[in-house]
Amino acid sequence: MKYCPRSTTHSLMKIQVTQSDPTVQLHLPNGKTLSGPRGTKVGDFLAQVQDDFSAPIVAAIINNEIHELTYPIIIESNCLPITMDTADGARIYRRSLIFLLEMVFAQMFPVGRLNIDHSVSSGGFYCEVKDRDPLTDAEINSLHREMGRIIQEDHLFDRREIPVQEAIDYFAARGYEDKLRLFKHRRKEYLTVYNFNGQMDYMHGYMVPSTGYLKWFNLKSVTGGFILQIPRPPAPPPPGPLGGYPKLLKAFRQYGDWLERLHIDSVGALNDAIESGRADEIVLVSEALHEQNVSDIAQQITEKRSRIILIAGPSSSGKTTSSRRLAIQLLARGVSPYPLELDHYFFDREKTPRDENGDFDFESLHALDLA
């Protein structure tokens, strides 16, 4: 991943490549320069300036390339710290916390498979257990305590590059068919994995160096599974309360059923399907399943004699398209709906209200021509 420096002064700074000096310098965007022994990890350098930042540093951009905090500084370099309250930092924190959850779950519940399926609005992920009963509240609390203990002890994550065949042998012995199908399409001969207490996983991205960075999380029981709650930027406030998400979880389960029906319940399975020429079939069946769902909704509306149907969702989520498809299904049942698209009623820009930051506030009711 490549990055452009944020300041012209920073980008034009001359970098010395000589290695005759036993010390090396690290230049920060705020003008500070850190010095230390050549080969010092960037995380050790940045620990000296953590107090200058409002959120924990979880990675760094060294000479325009992103690196983990274990990266050794060999030559004089420019450094842009990545904090947890940035998009990249939040992803690194989330990925690392998921890895820890997987490792601790495997140790505590060897019979059973943890699926981390979908993101939820509270800033976390819905998790489900396969091949055994759902975790009880007591088991979830035990899992939370064990993760907290390991975080407190600050165990290292061991990053390794191994041959793909070695990874295949490792995951085959543990029955991870989804990963095996994924590795079958890997073009490189090696794989970057992370090891923790003798267990490995492939995380497809950068990680924090150790468990001690992962102090902010929560586990909350919900029907059929639990939610791994992760703090949102700006970090790190304690995770707040969660809702029950009954409708959302129902949609997740329906989605999972559809994937199983299509035999594409993992990325590797989707790759296999595309390679075998099933792409058109998958699209057509998916459309048929979705249309069937819209038809079921139209049936409910007809039976309940509903007078007003409201469709909510973020920008470009498909509200207008959904209303039109629903209208067709209602017409097929003898109901004559009138789709009212709010896009037609927004004021021109000069009349659009602005928020406290001076940006257009399209979520305001007064962004619409109410009259």
Coordinates of C-alpha atoms in Angstrom, one line a residue, residues 122-258:
S122 CA -22.4 -0.3 17.0
G123 CA -18.9 -0.7 15.6
G124 CA -18.4 -4.5 15.9
F125 CA -19.1 -7.9 14.4
Y126 CA -21.7 -10.5 14.8
C127 CA -20.1 -13.9 15.7
E128 CA -21.7 -17.3 15.5
V129 CA -20.5 -20.7 16.7
K130 CA -20.8 -23.7 14.4
D131 CA -20.7 -27.4 15.2
R132 CA -21.8 -26.9 18.8
D133 CA -24.5 -25.2 20.8
P134 CA -24.3 -21.3 21.0
L135 CA -22.1 -20.0 23.8
T136 CA -24.0 -19.4 27.0
D137 CA -23.7 -16.1 28.8
A138 CA -21.3 -17.7 31.3
E139 CA -19.1 -19.0 28.5
I140 CA -19.1 -15.6 26.8
N141 CA -18.1 -13.9 30.1
S142 CA -15.3 -16.5 30.5
L143 CA -14.1 -15.8 27.0
H144 CA -14.1 -12.1 27.7
R145 CA -12.1 -12.6 30.9
E146 CA -9.5 -14.8 29.2
M147 CA -9.0 -12.3 26.4
G148 CA -8.6 -9.6 29.1
R149 CA -6.0 -11.6 30.9
I150 CA -4.0 -12.2 27.8
I151 CA -4.2 -8.5 26.9
Q152 CA -3.0 -7.6 30.4
E153 CA 0.0 -10.0 30.0
D154 CA 0.9 -8.4 26.7
H155 CA 1.8 -11.5 24.6
L156 CA 3.6 -11.0 21.3
F157 CA 2.1 -11.8 17.9
D158 CA 4.7 -13.8 15.9
R159 CA 4.6 -12.8 12.2
R160 CA 6.0 -15.4 9.8
E161 CA 6.3 -16.0 6.1
I162 CA 5.8 -19.7 5.3
P163 CA 5.5 -21.7 2.1
V164 CA 1.9 -22.0 0.9
Q165 CA 2.1 -25.8 1.1
E166 CA 3.1 -25.6 4.7
A167 CA 0.0 -23.4 5.4
I168 CA -2.2 -25.9 3.4
D169 CA -0.9 -28.8 5.5
Y170 CA -1.5 -26.8 8.8
F171 CA -5.0 -25.8 8.0
A172 CA -5.9 -29.2 6.4
A173 CA -5.0 -30.9 9.7
R174 CA -7.4 -28.6 11.5
G175 CA -10.3 -29.0 9.0
Y176 CA -10.4 -25.4 7.7
E177 CA -11.8 -26.2 4.3
D178 CA -12.7 -22.6 3.6
K179 CA -9.0 -21.5 3.9
L180 CA -7.8 -24.5 1.8
R181 CA -10.1 -23.4 -1.0
L182 CA -8.8 -19.9 -0.7
F183 CA -5.1 -20.9 -0.8
K184 CA -5.8 -23.0 -4.0
H185 CA -6.0 -19.7 -5.9
R186 CA -2.9 -18.1 -4.3
R187 CA -0.3 -17.1 -6.9
K188 CA 2.6 -16.3 -4.6
E189 CA 4.6 -19.2 -3.2
Y190 CA 4.6 -17.9 0.4
L191 CA 2.0 -16.7 2.9
T192 CA 2.3 -14.3 5.8
V193 CA 0.7 -15.8 8.9
Y194 CA 0.6 -14.8 12.5
N195 CA 1.4 -17.3 15.3
F196 CA 0.0 -17.1 18.9
N197 CA 0.7 -19.9 21.4
G198 CA 1.3 -22.5 18.7
Q199 CA -1.8 -21.5 16.6
M200 CA -1.6 -19.7 13.3
D201 CA -4.0 -17.8 11.1
Y202 CA -3.8 -15.8 7.8
M203 CA -5.2 -12.3 8.5
H204 CA -4.6 -10.6 5.1
G205 CA -3.3 -7.3 6.4
Y206 CA -1.2 -5.5 9.0
M207 CA -1.5 -6.2 12.8
V208 CA -0.4 -4.6 16.1
P209 CA 2.7 -6.2 17.6
S210 CA 1.2 -7.7 20.7
T211 CA -2.0 -8.2 22.7
G212 CA -1.2 -5.3 25.0
Y213 CA -2.5 -2.9 22.4
L214 CA -6.0 -4.4 22.4
K215 CA -7.4 -2.9 25.6
W216 CA -10.8 -1.7 24.3
F217 CA -13.4 -4.3 23.4
N218 CA -16.6 -5.9 24.6
L219 CA -18.5 -9.2 24.1
K220 CA -22.2 -9.0 24.2
S221 CA -24.6 -12.0 24.0
V222 CA -27.4 -11.8 21.3
T223 CA -29.8 -14.4 20.1
G224 CA -28.0 -17.2 18.5
G225 CA -24.5 -15.7 18.9
F226 CA -22.6 -12.8 20.3
I227 CA -21.2 -9.4 19.2
L228 CA -17.6 -8.4 19.3
Q229 CA -17.8 -4.7 20.0
I230 CA -14.9 -2.5 18.9
P231 CA -14.5 1.2 19.7
R232 CA -15.0 3.6 16.9
P233 CA -12.7 6.4 16.1
P234 CA -11.9 8.7 17.7
A235 CA -10.6 6.1 20.1
P236 CA -10.6 4.8 22.7
P237 CA -13.9 5.3 24.5
P238 CA -15.2 2.3 26.4
P239 CA -17.6 0.3 24.2
G240 CA -21.2 1.3 25.0
P241 CA -24.4 -0.7 25.3
L242 CA -25.7 -2.7 22.4
G243 CA -29.2 -3.4 21.0
G244 CA -30.7 -6.8 20.3
Y245 CA -30.8 -6.4 16.5
P246 CA -33.6 -9.0 15.9
K247 CA -34.4 -7.9 12.4
L248 CA -30.7 -7.5 11.4
L249 CA -29.8 -10.9 12.7
K250 CA -32.7 -12.4 10.9
A251 CA -31.4 -10.8 7.7
F252 CA -27.9 -12.2 8.4
R253 CA -29.3 -15.7 8.8
Q254 CA -31.3 -15.4 5.6
Y255 CA -28.2 -14.2 3.8
G256 CA -26.2 -17.2 5.2
D257 CA -28.9 -19.6 4.0
W258 CA -28.8 -18.1 0.5

